[in-house]
XYZ file of C-alpha atoms in Angstrom:
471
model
C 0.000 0.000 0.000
C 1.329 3.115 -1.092
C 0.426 6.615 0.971
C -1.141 8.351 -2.090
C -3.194 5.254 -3.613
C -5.043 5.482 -0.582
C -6.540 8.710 -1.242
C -9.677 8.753 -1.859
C -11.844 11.075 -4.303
C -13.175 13.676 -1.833
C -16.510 14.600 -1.862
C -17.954 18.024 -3.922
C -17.091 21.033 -2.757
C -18.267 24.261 -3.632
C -20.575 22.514 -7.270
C -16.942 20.735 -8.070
C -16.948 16.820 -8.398
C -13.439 16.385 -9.006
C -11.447 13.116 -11.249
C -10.335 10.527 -8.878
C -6.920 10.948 -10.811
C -4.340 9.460 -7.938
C -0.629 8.196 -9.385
C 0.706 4.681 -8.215
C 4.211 4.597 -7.115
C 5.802 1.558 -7.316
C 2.831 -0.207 -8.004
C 2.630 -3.273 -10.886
C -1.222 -2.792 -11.050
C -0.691 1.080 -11.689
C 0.768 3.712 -13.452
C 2.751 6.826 -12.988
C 3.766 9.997 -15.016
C 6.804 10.252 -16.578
C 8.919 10.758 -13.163
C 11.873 13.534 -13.571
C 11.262 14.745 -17.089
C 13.547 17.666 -17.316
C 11.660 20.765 -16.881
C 10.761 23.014 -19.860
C 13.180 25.577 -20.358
C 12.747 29.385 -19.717
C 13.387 31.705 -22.441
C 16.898 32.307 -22.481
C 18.317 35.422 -21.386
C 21.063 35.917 -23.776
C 19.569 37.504 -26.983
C 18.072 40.342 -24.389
C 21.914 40.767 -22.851
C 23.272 40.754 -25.996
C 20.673 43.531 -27.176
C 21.168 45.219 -24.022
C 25.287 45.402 -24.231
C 24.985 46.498 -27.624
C 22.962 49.346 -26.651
C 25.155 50.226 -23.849
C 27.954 50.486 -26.420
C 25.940 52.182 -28.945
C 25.744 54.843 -26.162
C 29.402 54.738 -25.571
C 29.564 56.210 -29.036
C 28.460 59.827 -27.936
C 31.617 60.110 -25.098
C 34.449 62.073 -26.683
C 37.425 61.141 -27.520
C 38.918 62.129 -23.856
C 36.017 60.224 -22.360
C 35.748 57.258 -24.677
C 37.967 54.970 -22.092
C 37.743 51.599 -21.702
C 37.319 51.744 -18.104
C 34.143 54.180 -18.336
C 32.778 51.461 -21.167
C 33.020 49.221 -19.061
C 31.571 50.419 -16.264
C 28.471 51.329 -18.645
C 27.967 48.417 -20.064
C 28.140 46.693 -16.621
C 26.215 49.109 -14.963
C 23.383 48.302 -17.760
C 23.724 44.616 -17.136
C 23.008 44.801 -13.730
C 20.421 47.066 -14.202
C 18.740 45.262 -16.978
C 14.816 44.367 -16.209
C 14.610 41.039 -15.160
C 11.711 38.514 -16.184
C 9.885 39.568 -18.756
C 6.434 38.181 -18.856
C 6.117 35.464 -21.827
C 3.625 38.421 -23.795
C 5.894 41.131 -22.856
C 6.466 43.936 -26.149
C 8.941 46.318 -25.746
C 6.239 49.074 -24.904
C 5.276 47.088 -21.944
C 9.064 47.271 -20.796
C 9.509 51.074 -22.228
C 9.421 52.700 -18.415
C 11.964 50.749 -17.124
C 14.304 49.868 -19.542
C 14.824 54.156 -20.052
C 14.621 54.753 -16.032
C 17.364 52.048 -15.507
C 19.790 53.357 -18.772
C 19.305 57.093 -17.473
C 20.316 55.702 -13.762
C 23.309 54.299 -15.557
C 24.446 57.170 -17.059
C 23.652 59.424 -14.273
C 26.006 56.863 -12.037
C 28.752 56.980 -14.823
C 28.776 60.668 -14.988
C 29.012 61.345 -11.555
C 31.513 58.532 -10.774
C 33.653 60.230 -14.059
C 33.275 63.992 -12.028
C 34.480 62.549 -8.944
C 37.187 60.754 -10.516
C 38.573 63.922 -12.497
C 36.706 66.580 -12.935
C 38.672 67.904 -15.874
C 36.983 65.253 -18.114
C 33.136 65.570 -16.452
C 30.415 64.420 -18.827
C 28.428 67.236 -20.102
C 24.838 67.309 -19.995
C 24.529 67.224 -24.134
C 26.833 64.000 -23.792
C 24.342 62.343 -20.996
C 21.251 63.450 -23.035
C 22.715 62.146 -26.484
C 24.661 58.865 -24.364
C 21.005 58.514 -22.938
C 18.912 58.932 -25.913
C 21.240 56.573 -28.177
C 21.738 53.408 -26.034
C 17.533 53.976 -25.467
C 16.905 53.965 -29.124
C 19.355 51.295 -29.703
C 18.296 49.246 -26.918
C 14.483 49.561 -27.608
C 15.026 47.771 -30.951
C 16.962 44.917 -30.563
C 14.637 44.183 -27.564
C 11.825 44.407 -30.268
C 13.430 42.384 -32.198
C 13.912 39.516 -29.194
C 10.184 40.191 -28.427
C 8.935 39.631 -31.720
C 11.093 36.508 -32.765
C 9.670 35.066 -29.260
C 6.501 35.812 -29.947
C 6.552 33.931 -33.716
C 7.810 31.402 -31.960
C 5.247 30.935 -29.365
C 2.696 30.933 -32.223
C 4.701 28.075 -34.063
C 5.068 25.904 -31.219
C 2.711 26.829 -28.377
C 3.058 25.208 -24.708
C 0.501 22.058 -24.425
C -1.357 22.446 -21.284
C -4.524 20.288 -18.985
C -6.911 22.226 -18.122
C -8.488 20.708 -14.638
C -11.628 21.754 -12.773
C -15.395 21.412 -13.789
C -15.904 20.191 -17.611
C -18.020 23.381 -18.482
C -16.060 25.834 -16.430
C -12.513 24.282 -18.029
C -14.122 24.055 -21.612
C -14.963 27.666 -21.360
C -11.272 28.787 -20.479
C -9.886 26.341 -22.472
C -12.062 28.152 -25.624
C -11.064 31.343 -24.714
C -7.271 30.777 -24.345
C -7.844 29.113 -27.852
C -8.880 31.763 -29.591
C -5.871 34.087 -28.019
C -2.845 32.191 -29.411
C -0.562 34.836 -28.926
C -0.647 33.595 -24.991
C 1.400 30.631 -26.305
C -0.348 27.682 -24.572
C -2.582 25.109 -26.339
C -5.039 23.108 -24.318
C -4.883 19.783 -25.068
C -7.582 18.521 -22.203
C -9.821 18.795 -19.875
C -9.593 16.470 -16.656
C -12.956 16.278 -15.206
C -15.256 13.724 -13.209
C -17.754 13.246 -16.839
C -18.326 14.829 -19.835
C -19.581 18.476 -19.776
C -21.517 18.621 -22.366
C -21.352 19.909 -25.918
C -18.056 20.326 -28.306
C -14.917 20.935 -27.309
C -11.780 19.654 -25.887
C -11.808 15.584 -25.168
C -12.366 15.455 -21.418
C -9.816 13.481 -19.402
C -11.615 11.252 -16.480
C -9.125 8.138 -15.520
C -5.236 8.595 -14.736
C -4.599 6.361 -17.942
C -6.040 8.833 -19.906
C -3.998 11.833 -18.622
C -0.892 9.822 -18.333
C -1.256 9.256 -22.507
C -2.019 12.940 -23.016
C 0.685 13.978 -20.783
C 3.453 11.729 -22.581
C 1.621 12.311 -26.297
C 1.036 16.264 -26.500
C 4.198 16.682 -24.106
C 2.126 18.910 -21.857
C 4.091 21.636 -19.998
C 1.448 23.483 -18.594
C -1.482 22.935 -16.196
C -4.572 25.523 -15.633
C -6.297 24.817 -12.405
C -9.584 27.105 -12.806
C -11.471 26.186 -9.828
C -10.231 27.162 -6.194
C -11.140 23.291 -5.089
C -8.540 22.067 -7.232
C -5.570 22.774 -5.313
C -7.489 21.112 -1.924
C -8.855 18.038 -3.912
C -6.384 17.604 -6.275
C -3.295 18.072 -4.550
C -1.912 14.511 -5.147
C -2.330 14.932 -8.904
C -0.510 18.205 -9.356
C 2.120 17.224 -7.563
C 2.623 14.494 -9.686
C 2.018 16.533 -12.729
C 4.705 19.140 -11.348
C 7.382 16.127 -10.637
C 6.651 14.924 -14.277
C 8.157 18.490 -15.719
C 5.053 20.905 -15.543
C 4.390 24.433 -14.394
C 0.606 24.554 -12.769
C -0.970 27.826 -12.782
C -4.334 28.528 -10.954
C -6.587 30.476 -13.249
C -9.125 32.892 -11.793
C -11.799 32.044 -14.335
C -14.415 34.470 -13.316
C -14.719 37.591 -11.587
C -10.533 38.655 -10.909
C -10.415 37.939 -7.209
C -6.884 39.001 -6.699
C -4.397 41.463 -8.485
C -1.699 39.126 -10.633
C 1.134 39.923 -12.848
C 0.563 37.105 -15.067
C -2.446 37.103 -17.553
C -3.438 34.409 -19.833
C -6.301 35.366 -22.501
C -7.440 38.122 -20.116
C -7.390 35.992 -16.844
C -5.862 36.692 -13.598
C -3.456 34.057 -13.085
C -0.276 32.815 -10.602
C 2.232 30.154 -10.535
C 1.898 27.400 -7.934
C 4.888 26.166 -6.103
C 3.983 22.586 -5.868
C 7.412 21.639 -4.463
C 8.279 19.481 -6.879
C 12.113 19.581 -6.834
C 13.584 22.047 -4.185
C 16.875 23.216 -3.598
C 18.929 22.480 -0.446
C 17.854 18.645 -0.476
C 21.862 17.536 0.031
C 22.339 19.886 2.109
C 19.406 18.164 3.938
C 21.012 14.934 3.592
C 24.165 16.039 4.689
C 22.432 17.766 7.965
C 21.388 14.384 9.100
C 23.893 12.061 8.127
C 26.560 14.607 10.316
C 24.307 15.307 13.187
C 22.769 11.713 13.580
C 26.270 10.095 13.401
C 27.470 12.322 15.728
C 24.723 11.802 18.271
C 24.812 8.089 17.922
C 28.315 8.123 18.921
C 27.650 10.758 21.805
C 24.750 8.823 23.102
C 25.505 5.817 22.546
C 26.579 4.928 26.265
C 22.831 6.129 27.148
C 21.606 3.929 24.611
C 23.336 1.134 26.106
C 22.621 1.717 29.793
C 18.239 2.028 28.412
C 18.741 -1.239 26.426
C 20.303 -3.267 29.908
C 17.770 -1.867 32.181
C 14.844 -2.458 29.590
C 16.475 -6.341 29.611
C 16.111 -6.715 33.419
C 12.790 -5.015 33.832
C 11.444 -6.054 30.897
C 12.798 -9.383 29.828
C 13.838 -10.136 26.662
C 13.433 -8.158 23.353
C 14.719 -5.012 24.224
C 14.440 -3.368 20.170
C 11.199 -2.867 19.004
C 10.802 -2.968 15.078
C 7.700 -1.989 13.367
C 7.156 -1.274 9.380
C 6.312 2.700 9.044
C 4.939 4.498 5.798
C 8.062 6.909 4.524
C 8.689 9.276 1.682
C 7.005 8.089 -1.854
C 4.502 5.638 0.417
C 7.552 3.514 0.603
C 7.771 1.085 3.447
C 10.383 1.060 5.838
C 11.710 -0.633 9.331
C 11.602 1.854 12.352
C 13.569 0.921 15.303
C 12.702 2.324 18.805
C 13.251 0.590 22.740
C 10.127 -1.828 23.404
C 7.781 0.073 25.804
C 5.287 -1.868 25.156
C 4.479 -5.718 24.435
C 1.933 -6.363 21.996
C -0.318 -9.368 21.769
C 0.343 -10.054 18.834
C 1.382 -8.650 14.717
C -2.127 -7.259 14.552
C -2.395 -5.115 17.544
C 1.312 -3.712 16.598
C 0.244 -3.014 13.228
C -3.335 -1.306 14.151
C -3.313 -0.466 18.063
C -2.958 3.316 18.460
C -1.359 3.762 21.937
C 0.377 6.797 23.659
C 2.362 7.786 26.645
C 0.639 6.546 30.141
C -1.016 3.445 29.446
C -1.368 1.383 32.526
C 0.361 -1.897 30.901
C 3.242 0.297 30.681
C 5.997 -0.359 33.049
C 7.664 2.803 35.271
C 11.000 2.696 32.895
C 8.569 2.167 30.080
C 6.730 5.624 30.755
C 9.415 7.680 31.724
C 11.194 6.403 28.073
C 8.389 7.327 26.502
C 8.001 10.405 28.537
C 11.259 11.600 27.819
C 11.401 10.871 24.313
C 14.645 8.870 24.871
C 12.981 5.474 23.245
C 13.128 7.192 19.906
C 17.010 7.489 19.882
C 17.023 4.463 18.243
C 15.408 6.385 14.845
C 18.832 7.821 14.599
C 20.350 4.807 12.827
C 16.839 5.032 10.614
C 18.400 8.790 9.626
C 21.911 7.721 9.004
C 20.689 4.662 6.892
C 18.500 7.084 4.885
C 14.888 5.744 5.960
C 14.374 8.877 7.701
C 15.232 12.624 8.228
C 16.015 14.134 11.344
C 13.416 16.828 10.880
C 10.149 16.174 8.868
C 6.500 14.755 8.757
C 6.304 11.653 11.623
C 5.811 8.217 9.870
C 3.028 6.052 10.564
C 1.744 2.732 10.731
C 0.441 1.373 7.117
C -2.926 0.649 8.458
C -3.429 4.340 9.380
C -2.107 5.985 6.556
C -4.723 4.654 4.902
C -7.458 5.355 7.663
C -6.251 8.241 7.550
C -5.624 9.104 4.232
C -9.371 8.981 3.578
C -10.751 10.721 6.804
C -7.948 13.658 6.514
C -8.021 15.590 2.841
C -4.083 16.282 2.637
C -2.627 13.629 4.734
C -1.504 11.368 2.393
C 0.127 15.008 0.929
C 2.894 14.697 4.096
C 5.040 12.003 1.893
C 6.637 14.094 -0.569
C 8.878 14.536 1.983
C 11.209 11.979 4.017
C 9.584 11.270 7.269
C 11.228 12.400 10.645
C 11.867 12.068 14.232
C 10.745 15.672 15.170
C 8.637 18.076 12.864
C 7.018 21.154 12.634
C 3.615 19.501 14.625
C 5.739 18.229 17.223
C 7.330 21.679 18.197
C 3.988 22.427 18.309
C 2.935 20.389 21.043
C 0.595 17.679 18.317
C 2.325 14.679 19.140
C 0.866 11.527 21.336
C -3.199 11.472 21.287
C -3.620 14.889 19.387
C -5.252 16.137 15.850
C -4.329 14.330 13.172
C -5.938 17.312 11.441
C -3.926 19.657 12.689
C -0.626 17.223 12.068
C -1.188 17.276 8.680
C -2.055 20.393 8.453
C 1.428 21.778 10.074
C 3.566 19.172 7.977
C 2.426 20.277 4.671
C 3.075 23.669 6.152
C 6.562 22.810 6.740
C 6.984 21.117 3.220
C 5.529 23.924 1.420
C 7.731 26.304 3.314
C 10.997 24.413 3.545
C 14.395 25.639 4.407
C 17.604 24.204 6.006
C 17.671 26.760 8.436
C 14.015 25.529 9.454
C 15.298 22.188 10.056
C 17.705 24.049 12.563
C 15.491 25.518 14.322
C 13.113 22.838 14.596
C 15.720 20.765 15.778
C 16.722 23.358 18.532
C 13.088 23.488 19.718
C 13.071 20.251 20.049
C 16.101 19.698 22.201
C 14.559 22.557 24.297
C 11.292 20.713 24.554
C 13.367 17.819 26.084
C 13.094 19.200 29.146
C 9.262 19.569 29.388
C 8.057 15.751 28.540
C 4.634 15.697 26.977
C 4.852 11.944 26.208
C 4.850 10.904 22.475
């Protein structure tokens, strides 16, 4: 059983019946998308430096002989680099960049003739050579970028981005027409994934996984227009996979503009969603836990020691407690803790839910799991790779999928390698508490991940050491 084949299609919400569209991983019986397709590639920068340099010495043209030194080229040129406006928007025309591509190349020269003044005033820049230097590298610069602008454009027309359209059939057929009929966007709808048919022509409507899989791999879709605000609740599973295949996802404000956005496509309000597919910093990660869990082991392992003999005396034998946990991808895995308590038998371990306090417990039983100190044994599960130090807690098969269909967004906590501490536990949900609110903070933390978070989880943790809660 895999975390995110247990996820179930959630009910309607707000009129929207959405696809039960849910990738297998690592299942023979099922599918998934192309995994780590290499992401489409922006538009590259270099024809706009190159028309931007040129400019810049285009401009360089109206300094006098005197002036016309290589150092105060230079300096131009790099001054209009760094000043150059950055992103333009895929439908961008050099009218739409007019403002500040002429505020930045009159900040340049204004820089360059005051650092030239400073420098020696005998050769200042006069005010006709800043006006003329000015109006030059604008002219200049305004028409290569027209030129870029154009030759992007033609080629968005030739070969425009395939994209799914997901949401309700008659809502997504109705953007979907209109982004049709405004090529000059540069995206092509290819589909519509739905729950059934919407009624009417239009684009083929996409309602099994097979389906979208063969549209994803046939058109090469790139793009994905979410136009319904229940899609990024209720479909969360499939964009993700749809991002980790090699596709931006974009949530579309099909009717009445509720927010002010940047982007526009056809005359909609729309904004890039970061679905986390790939994200930077994941060696560092890696490296975070294999240094700090090798060097606990090592510093605790004397503790570890002394817990495992008294455990033996108190306790009898079987001192390590092993128990298969759900971990990143739905992959299974073997988590090792100290035996607090002795179940009847495979069943109860794999289904019992049981916390700090219970009665069977022994006294050293409680006050390990009190203390936290039986899960030192996880450590090993981080240096082998099973586990992080810091992310979403793992949990027994049986409940992942009890819980995947009670909690929308649980199954959602395994794009990430599980942990021993998280963002919930710092937050006092650990033990008998809301597995709402669990996965709730641990797609928080996903969404928002950064080493330095794992730092300061980690500190908050070792401060909460102190104040057992029970686990």
């Amino acid at each position: 059983m895999t975390a995110e084949s247990t996820v179930p299609s959630p009910g309607a919400q707000a009129g929207y019946s959405p696809v039960s569209v849910i990738p297998r991983r690592g299942s023979a019986a099922g599918f998934r998308f192309p995994a780590r397709r290499p992401p489409a590639r922006p538009a590259s920068p270099l024809p706009l430096l190159l028309a931007d340099g040129l400019a810049a010495f285009a401009g360089a043209l109206s300094l006098t002989g005197a002036q016309r030194r290589p150092l105060l080229v230079a300096l131009l040129v790099a001054a209009t680099i760094l000043l150059r406006p950055q992103r333009p928007r895929p439908e961008a025309g050099v009218l739409d960049e007019l403002p500040a591509v002429c505020g930045r190349i009159a900040v340049a020269w204004l820089a360059l003739g005051a650092l030239a003044a400073a420098w020696n005033p005998a050769h200042a820049l006069s005010a006709r050579t800043l006006v003329l230097g000015c109006a030059a590298q604008t002219a200049v610069g305004c028409t290569t970028r027209a030129v870029v602008h154009l030759r992007r454009r033609r080629a968005l027309l030739r070969r425009p981005r395939a994209a799914l359209v997901i949401g309700p059939a008659t809502t997504a057929q109705r953007v979907a027409a209109a982004v049709l009929r405004h090529p000059r966007c540069g995206v092509q709808p290819v589909g519509i994934v739905a729950e059934g048919p919407g009624g009417g022509e239009g684009l083929p409507v996409l309602t099994t996984g097979q389906e979208v899989q063969r549209a994803l791999i046939q058109n090469g879709v790139r793009d994905v227009l979410c136009v319904h605000p229940a899609v990024r609740s209720v479909q969360g599973p499939l964009l993700r996979a749809l991002a980790e295949s090699g596709c931006t996802v974009w949530e579309v404000d099909a009717d009445t503009p509720s927010y002010a956005s940047r982007e526009q496509l056809a005359g909609f309000s729309c904004r890039r969603l970061d679905m986390g597919a790939r994200r930077r910093g994941s060696l560092g990660k890696r490296l975070l836990d294999v240094v700090v869990s090798g060097a606990l082991l090592l510093l605790v392992s004397p503790l570890l020691l002394l817990c495992a003999a008294v455990l033996r005396v108190t306790d009898g034998p079987g001192v390590v407690f092993r128990q298969e946990r759900i971990g990143k991808d739905g992959r299974p895995f073997t988590l090792l803790k100290f035996r607090t308590h002795r179940p009847v038998d495979e069943h109860e371990s794999a289904t019992r839910w049981s916390v700090a306090g219970e009665r069977e417990m022994s006294r050293f039983c409680r006050f390990l799991r009190q203390t936290s100190l039986d899960e030192l044994l996880q450590l090993w599960n981080v240096l082998c790779g099973d586990m992080s130090l810091v992310g979403p807690r793992p949990e027994r098969p049986f409940f992942v999928g009890q819980f995947s269909e009670t909690y929308p967004g649980y199954a959602a906590r395994h794009r990430m390698r599980t942990g021993i501490t998280g963002l919930a536990q710092v937050q006092g949900l650990r033990g008998d508490t809301s597995i709402e609110d669990r996965a709730r903070f641990d797609n928080a933390y996903i969404d928002n991940w950064s080493l330095w978070q794992d730092v300061c989880i980690l500190l908050r943790t070792a401060a909460a050491l102190v104040r057992p809660t029970g686990s």
